[in-house]
mmCIF file of C-alpha atoms in Angstrom:
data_model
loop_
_atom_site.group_PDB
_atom_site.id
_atom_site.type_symbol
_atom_site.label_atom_id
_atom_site.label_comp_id
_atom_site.label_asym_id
_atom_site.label_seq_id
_atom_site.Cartn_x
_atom_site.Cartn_y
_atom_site.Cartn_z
ATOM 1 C CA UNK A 1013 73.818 65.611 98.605
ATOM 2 C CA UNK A 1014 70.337 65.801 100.191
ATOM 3 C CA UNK A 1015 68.855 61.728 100.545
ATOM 4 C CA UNK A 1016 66.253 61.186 97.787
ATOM 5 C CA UNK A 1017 67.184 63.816 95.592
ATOM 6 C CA UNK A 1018 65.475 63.394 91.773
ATOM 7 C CA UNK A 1019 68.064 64.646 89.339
ATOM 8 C CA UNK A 1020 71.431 62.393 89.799
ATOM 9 C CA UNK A 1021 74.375 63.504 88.275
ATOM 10 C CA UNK A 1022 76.999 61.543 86.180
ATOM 11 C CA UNK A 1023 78.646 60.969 89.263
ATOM 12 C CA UNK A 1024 75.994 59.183 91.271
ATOM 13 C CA UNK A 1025 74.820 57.287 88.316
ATOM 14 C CA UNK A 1026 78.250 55.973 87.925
ATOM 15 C CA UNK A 1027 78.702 55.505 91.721
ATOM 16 C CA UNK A 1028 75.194 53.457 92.133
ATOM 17 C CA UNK A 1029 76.057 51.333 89.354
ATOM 18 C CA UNK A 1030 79.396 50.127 91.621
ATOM 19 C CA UNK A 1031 77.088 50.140 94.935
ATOM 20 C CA UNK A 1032 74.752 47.797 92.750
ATOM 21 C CA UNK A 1033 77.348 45.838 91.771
ATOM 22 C CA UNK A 1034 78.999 45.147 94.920
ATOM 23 C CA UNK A 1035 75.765 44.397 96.747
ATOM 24 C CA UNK A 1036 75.293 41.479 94.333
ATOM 25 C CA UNK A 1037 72.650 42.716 91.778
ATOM 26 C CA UNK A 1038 73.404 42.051 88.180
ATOM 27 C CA UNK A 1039 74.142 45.637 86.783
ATOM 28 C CA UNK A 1040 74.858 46.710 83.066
ATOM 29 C CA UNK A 1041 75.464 50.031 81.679
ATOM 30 C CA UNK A 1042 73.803 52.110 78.554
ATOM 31 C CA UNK A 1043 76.245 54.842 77.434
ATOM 32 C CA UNK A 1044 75.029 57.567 74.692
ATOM 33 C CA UNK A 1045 77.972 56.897 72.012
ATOM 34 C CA UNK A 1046 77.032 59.007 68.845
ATOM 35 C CA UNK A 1047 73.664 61.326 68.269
ATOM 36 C CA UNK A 1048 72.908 62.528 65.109
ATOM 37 C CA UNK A 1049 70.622 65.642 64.295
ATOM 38 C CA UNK A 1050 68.600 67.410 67.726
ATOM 39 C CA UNK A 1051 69.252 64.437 70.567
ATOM 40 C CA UNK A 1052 68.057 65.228 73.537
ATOM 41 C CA UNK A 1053 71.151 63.559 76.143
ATOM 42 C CA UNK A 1054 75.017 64.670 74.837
ATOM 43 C CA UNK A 1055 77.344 61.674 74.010
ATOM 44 C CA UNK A 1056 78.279 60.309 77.190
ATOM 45 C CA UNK A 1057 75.491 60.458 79.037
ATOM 46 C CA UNK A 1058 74.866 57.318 81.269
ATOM 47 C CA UNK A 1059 71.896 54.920 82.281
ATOM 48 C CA UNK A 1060 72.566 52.519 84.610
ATOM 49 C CA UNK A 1061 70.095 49.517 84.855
ATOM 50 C CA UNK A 1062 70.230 46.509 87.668
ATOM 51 C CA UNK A 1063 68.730 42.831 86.805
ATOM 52 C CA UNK A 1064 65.463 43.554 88.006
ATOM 53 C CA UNK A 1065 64.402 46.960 86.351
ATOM 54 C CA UNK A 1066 65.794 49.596 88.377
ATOM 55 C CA UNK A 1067 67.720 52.494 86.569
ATOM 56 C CA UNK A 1068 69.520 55.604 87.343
ATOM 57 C CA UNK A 1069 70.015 58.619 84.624
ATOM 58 C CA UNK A 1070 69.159 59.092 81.349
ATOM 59 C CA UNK A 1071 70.228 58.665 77.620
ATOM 60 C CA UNK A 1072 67.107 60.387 76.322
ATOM 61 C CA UNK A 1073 64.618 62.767 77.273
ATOM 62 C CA UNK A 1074 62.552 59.506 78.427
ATOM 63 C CA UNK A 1075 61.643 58.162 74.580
ATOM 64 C CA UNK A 1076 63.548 55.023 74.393
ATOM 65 C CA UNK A 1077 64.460 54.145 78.055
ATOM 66 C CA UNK A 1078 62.319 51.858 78.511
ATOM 67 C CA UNK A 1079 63.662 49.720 75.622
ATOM 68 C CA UNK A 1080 67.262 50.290 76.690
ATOM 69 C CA UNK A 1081 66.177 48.397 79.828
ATOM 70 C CA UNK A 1082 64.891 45.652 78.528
ATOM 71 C CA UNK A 1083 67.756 45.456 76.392
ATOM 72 C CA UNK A 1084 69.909 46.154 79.565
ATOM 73 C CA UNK A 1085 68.486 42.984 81.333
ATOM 74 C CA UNK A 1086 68.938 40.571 78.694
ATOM 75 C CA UNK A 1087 72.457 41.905 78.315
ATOM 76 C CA UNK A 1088 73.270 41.333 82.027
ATOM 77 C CA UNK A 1089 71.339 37.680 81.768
ATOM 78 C CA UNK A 1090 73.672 36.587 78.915
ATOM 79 C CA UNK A 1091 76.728 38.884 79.394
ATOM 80 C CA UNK A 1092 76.838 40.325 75.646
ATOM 81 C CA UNK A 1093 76.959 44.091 74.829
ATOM 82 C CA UNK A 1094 74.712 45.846 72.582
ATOM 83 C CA UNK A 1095 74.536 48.046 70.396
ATOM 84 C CA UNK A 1096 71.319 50.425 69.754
ATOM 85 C CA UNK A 1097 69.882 52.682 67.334
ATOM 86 C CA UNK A 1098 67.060 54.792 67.807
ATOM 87 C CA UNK A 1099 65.277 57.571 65.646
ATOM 88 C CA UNK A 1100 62.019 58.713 63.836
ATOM 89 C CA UNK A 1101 62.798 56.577 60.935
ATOM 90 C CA UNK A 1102 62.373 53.465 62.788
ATOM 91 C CA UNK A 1103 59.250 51.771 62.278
ATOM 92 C CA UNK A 1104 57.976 51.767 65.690
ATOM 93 C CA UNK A 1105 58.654 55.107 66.230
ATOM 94 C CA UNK A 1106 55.171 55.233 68.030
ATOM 95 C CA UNK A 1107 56.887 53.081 70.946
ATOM 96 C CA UNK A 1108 60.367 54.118 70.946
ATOM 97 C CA UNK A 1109 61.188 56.484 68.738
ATOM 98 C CA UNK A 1110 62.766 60.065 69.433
ATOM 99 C CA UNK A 1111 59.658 62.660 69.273
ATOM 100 C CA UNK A 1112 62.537 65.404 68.642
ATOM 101 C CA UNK A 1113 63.299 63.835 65.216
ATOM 102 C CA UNK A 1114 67.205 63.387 66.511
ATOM 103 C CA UNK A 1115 69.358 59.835 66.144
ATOM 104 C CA UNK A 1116 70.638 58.108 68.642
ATOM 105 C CA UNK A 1117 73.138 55.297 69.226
ATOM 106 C CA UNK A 1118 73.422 53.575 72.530
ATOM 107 C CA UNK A 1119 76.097 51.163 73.646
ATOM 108 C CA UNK A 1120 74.605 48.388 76.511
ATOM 109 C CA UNK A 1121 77.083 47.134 78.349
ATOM 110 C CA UNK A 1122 77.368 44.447 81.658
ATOM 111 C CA UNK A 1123 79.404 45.626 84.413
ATOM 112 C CA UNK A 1124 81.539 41.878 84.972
ATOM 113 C CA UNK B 554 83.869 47.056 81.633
ATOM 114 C CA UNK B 555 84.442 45.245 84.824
ATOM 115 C CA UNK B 556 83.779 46.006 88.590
ATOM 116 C CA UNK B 557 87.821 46.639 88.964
ATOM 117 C CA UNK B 558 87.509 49.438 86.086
ATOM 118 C CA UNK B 559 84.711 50.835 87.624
ATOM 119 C CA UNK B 560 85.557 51.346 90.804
ATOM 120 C CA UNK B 561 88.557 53.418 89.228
ATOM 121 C CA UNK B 562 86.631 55.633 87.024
ATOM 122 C CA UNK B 563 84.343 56.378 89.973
ATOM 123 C CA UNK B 564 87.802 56.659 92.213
ATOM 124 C CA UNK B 565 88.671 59.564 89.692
ATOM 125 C CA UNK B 566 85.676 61.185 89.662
ATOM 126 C CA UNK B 567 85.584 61.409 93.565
ATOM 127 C CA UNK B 568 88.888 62.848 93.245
ATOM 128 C CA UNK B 569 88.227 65.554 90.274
ATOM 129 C CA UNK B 570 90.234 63.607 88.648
ATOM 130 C CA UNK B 571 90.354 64.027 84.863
ATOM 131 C CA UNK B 572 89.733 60.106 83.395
ATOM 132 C CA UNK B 573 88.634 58.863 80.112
ATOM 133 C CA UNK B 574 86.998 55.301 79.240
ATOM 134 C CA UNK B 575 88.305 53.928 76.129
ATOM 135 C CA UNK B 576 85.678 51.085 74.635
ATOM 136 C CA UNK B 577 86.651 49.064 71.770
ATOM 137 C CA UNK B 578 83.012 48.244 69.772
ATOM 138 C CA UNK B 579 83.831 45.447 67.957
ATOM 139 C CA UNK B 580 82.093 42.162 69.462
ATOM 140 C CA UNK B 581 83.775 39.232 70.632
ATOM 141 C CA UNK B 582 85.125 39.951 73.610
ATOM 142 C CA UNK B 583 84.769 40.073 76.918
ATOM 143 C CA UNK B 584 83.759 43.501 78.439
ATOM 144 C CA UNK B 585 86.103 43.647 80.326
ATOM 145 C CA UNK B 586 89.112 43.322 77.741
ATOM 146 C CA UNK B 587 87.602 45.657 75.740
ATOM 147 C CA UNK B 588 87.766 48.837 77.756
ATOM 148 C CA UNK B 589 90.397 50.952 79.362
ATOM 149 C CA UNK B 590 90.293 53.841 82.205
ATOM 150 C CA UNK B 591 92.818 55.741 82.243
ATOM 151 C CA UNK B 592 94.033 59.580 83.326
ATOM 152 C CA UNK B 593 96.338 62.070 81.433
ATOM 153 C CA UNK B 594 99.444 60.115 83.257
ATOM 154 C CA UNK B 595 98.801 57.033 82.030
ATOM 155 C CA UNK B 596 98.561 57.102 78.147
ATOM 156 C CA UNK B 597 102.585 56.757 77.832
ATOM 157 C CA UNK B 598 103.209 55.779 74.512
ATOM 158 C CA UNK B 599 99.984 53.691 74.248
ATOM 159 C CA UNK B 600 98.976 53.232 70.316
ATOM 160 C CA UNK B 601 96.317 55.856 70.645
ATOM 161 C CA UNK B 602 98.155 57.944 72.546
ATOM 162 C CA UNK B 603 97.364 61.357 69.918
ATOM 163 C CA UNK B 604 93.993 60.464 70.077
ATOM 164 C CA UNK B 605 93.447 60.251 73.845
ATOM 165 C CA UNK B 606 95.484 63.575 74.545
ATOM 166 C CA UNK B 607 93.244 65.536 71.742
ATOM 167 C CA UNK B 608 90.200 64.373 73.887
ATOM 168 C CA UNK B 609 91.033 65.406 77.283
ATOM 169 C CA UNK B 610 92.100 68.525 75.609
ATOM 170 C CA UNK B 611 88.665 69.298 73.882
ATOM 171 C CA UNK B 612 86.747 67.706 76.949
ATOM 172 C CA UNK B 613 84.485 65.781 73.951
ATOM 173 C CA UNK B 614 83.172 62.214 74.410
ATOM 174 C CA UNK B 615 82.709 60.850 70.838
ATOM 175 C CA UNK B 616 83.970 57.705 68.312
ATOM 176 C CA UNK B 617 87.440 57.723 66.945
ATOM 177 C CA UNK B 618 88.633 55.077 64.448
ATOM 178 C CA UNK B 619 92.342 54.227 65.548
ATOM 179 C CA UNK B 620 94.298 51.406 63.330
ATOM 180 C CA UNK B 621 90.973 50.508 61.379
ATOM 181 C CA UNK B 622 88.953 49.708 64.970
ATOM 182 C CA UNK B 623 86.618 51.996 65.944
ATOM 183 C CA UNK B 624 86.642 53.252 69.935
ATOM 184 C CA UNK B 625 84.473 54.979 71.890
ATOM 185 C CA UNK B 626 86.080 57.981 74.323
ATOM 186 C CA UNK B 627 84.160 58.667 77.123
ATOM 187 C CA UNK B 628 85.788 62.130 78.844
ATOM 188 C CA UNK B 629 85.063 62.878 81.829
ATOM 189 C CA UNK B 630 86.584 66.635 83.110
ATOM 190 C CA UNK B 631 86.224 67.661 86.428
ATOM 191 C CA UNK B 632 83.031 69.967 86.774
ATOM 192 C CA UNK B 633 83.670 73.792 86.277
ATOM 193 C CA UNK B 634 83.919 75.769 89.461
ATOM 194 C CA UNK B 635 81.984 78.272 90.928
ATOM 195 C CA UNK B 636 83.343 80.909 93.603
ATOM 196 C CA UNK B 637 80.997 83.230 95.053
ATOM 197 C CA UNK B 638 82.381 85.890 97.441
ATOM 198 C CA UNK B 639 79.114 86.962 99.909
ATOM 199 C CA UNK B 640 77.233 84.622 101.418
ATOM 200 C CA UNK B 641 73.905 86.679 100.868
ATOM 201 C CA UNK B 642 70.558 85.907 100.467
ATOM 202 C CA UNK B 643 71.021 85.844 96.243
ATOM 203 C CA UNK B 644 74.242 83.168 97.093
ATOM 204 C CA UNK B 645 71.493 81.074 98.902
ATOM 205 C CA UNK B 646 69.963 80.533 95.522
ATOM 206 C CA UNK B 647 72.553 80.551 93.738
ATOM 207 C CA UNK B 648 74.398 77.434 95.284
ATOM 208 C CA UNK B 649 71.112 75.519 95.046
ATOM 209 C CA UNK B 650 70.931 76.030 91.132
ATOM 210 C CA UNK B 651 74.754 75.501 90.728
ATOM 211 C CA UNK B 652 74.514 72.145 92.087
ATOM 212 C CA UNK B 653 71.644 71.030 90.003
ATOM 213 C CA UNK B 654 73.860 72.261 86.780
ATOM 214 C CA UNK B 655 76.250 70.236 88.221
ATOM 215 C CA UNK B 656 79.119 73.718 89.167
ATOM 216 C CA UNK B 657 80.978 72.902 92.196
ATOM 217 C CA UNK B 658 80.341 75.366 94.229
ATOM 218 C CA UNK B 659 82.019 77.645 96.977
ATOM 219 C CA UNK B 660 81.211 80.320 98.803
ATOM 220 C CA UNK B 661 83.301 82.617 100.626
ATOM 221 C CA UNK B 662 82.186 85.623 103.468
ATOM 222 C CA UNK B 663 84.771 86.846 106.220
ATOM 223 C CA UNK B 664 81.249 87.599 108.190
ATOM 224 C CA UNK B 665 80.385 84.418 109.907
ATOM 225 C CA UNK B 666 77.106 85.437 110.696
ATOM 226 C CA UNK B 667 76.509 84.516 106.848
ATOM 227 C CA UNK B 668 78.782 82.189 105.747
ATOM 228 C CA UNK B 669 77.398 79.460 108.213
ATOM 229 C CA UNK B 670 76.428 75.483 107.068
ATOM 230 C CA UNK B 671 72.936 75.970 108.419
ATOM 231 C CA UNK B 672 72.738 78.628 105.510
ATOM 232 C CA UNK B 673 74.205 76.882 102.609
ATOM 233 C CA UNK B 674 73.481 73.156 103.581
ATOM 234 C CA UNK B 675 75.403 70.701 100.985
ATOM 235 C CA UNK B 676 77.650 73.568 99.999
ATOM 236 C CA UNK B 677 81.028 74.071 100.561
ATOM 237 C CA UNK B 678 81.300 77.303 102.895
ATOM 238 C CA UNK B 679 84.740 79.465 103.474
ATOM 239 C CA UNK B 680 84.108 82.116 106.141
ATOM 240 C CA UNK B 681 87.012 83.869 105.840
ATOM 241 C CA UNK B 682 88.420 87.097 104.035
ATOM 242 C CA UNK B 683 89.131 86.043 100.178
ATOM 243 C CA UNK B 684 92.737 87.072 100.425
ATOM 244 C CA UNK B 685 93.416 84.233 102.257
ATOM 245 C CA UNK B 686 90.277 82.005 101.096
ATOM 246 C CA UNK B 687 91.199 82.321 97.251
ATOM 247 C CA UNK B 688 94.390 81.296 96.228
ATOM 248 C CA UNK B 689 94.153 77.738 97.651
ATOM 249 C CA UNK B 690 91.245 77.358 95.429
ATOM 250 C CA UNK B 691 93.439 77.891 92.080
ATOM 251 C CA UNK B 692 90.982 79.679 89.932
ATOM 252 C CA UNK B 693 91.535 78.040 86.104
ATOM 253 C CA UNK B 694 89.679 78.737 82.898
ATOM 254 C CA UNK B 695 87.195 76.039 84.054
ATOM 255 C CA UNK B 696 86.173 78.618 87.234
ATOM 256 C CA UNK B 697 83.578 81.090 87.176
ATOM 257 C CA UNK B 698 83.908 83.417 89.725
ATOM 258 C CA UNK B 699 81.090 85.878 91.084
ATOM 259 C CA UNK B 700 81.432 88.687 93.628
ATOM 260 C CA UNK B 701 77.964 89.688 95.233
ATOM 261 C CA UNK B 702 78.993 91.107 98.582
ATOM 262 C CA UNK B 703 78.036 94.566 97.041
ATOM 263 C CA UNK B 704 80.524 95.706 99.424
ATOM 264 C CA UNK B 705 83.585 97.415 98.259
ATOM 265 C CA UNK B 706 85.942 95.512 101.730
ATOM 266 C CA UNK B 707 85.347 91.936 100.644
ATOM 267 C CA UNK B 708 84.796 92.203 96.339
ATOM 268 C CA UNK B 709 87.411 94.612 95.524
ATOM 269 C CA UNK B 710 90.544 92.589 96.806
ATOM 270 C CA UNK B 711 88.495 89.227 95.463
ATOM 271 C CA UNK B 712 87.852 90.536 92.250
ATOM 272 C CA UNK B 713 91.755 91.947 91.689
ATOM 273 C CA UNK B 714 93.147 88.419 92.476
ATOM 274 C CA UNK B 715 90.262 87.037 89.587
ATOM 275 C CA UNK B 716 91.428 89.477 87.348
ATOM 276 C CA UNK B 717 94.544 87.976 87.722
ATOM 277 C CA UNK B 718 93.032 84.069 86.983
ATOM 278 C CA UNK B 719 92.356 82.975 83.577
ATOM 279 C CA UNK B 720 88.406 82.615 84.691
ATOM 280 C CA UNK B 721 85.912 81.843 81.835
ATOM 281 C CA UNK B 722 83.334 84.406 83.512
ATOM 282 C CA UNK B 723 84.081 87.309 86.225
ATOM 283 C CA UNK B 724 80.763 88.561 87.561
ATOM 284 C CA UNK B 725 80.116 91.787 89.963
ATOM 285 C CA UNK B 726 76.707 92.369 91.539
ATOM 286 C CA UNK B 727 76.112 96.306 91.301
ATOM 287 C CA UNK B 728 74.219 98.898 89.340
ATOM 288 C CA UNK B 729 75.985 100.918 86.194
ATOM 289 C CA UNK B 730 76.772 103.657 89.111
ATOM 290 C CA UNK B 731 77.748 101.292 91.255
ATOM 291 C CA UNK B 732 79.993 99.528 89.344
ATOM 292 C CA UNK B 733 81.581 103.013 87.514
ATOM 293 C CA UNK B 734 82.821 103.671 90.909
ATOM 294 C CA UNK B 735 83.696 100.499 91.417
ATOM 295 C CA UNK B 736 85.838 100.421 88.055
ATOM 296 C CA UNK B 737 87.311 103.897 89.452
ATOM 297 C CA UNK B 738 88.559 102.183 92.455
ATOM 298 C CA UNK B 739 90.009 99.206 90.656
ATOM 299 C CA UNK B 740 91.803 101.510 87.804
ATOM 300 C CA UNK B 741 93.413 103.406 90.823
ATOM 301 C CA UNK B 742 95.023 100.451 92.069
ATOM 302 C CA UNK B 743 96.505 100.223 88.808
ATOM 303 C CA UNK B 744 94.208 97.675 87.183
ATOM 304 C CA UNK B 745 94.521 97.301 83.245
ATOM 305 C CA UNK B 746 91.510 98.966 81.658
ATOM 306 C CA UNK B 747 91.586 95.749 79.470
ATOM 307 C CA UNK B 748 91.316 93.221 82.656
ATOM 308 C CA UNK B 749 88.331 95.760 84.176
ATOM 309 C CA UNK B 750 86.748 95.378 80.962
ATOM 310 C CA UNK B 751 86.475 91.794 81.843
ATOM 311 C CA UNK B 752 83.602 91.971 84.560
ATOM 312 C CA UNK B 753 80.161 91.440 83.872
ATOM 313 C CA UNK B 754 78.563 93.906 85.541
ATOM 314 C CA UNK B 755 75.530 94.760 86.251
ATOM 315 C CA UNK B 756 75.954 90.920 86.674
ATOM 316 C CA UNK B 757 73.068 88.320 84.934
ATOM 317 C CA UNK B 758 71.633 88.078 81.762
ATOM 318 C CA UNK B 759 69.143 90.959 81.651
ATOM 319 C CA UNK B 760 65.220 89.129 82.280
ATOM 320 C CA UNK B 761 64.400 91.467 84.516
ATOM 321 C CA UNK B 762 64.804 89.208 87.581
ATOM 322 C CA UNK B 763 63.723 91.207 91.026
ATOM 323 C CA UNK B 764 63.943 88.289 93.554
ATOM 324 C CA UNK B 765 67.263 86.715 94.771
ATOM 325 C CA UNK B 766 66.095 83.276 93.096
ATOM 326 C CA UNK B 767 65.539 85.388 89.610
ATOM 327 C CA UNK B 768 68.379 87.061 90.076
ATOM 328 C CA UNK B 769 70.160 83.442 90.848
ATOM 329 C CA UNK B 770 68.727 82.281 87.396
ATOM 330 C CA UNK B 771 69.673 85.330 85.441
ATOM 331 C CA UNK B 772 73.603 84.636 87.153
ATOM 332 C CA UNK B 773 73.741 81.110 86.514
ATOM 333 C CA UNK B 774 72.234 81.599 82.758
ATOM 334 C CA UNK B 775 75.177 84.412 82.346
ATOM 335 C CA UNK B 776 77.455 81.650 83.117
ATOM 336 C CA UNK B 777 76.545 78.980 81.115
ATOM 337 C CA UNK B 778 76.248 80.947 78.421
ATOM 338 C CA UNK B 779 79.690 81.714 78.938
ATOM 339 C CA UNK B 780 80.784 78.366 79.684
ATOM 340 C CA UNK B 781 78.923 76.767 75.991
ATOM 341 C CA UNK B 782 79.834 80.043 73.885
ATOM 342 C CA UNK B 783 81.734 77.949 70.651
ATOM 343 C CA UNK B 784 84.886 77.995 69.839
ATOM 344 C CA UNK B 785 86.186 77.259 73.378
ATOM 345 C CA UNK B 786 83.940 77.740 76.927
ATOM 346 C CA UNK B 787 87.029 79.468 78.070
ATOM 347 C CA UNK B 788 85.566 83.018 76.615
ATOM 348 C CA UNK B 789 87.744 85.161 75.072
ATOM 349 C CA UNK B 790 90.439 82.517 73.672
ATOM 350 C CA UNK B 791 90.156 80.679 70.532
ATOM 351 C CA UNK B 792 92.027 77.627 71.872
#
């Protein structure tokens, strides 16, 4: 792999979230367990978040990210999983909903 | 899941190893109790043995309700293949693309003038004749295979050993005249007409691509068209 390349695979998203890990940084990861209608990430697909911020992958076309991070640091402050559900239904759809009118659900999980 | 587990999923991934991560959802637990990675080998006679087989056989990552407990089965398959024989200009392109769809990709040339690393940087790059550069690789229903030498010395033999390989997609690079002769050679080697009716050829979904990177596209879209057609990606089985 070329250094600083944009699109990681499953792979390297797995692989960074061990590298994290083993460098000391509090790490969790948000796994893509069930979609329902047009989602735009297959079940399966990773993001891996550290304690301050910093993620690696996707499990949306960028829609709800940034509330699977903040979900992602709490989880690695307290050590709980979560679970997630996103879609158009939701009332703040504005903020984090799924423009593509899909459902997802997205586990949140610290590595330990 | 804990560091341990994780450094053996990503231990089986390195190693195209097929793995899957089995997460129990209920809470209550510690994460690390509640998930397993394991490969094909070690399900044994594990409880949920039927249900872990049935996903590495359908390669899908989904929820499964075993013993009134719901799981989550993350697959993970090794990536499909890609073999090109002729490390041409097209090839170039081609490897690029592959690796952003995430193919592993090879490329084999007997002429090292073309099949060099300053050429194809980050691919893997076989300069030797395919007889002896293909069957180490072990072409499988999760290969595609692509033959774009255009000439007759290097893609005949490789594409007679394909033909012999369960491949989900066999690709030649050649116009219709091109490849009637081409099918004329094969036949007289005693080829099945059924197994030469296997190759795509003129090879690439038809866009109208002129450059090597179109061309490249119009390839790569062939294949994963292939790859996603439903029931199987293995085309032409109904497993």
């Amino acid at each position: 792999m070329p250094s600083g390349t944009p699109l990681a695979h499953e792979t390297e998203i797995l692989a960074a979230a061990e590298s994290w890990k083993r460098g000391g940084r509090g790490v969790a990861i948000a796994t893509v367990i069930e979609t329902w209608g047009s989602a735009p990430r297959p079940v399966g697909s990773h993001l891996v978040i550290d304690g301050e911020g910093n993620f690696l992958g996707s499990v949306s076309g960028g829609c709800v990210e940034g509330a699977v991070i903040a979900e992602a640091i709490e989880a690695i402050a307290d050590g709980k999983s979560r679970l997630l559900e996103f879609g158009v239904a939701d009332e703040t759809a504005w903020r984090v909903g799924l423009s593509c009118g899909g459902k997802i659900a997205v586990r949140v999980e610290p590595v330990t | 899941m804990n560091l341990d587990q994780l450094a053996k999923l990503n231990r089986c991934l390195a190693a195209r190893q097929a793995v899957v991560v089995v997460s129990a959802l209920e809470e209550g637990l510690e994460p690390g109790d509640r998930v397993a990675v394991l490969t094909p080998d070690e399900i044994g006679a594990r409880h949920d043995a039927e249900a872990l087989h049935e996903a590495f056989r359908s390669g899908k990552s989904g929820m499964v309700e075993i013993a009134g407990r719901r799981f989550f089965l993350n697959v993970h398959l090794p990536p499909v293949k890609l073999v090109v024989i002729g490390a041409v200009h097209i090839s170039q392109a081609l490897a690029e693309m592959a690796r952003l769809a995430d193919l592993d990709c090879t490329i084999i040339d007997p002429r090292t003038a073309f099949a060099t690393p300053e050429r194809f940087p980050d691919t893997r790059v076989i300069a030797q004749w395919p007889d002896v550069a293909l069957p180490p690789l072990g072409l499988d229903r999760y290969t595609a295979f692509v033959a774009l030498t255009h000439d007759p010395k290097i893609d005949d033999g490789a594409i007679l050993h394909a033909l012999t390989k369960e491949c989900f997609y066999l690709g030649a690079l050649g116009s219709r005249k091109t490849h009637a002769k081409r099918l004329e050679r094969l036949a007289a080697t005693g080829a099945a007409p059924e197994a030469l009716a296997r190759i795509r050829a003129p090879i690439g979904l038809d866009i109208g691509a002129v450059s090597p990177a179109e061309i490249a596209v119009s390839i790569l879209a062939e294949i994963i068209g292939a790859m996603r057609a439903k029931p199987s990606r293995a085309a032409g089985t109904s497993a």
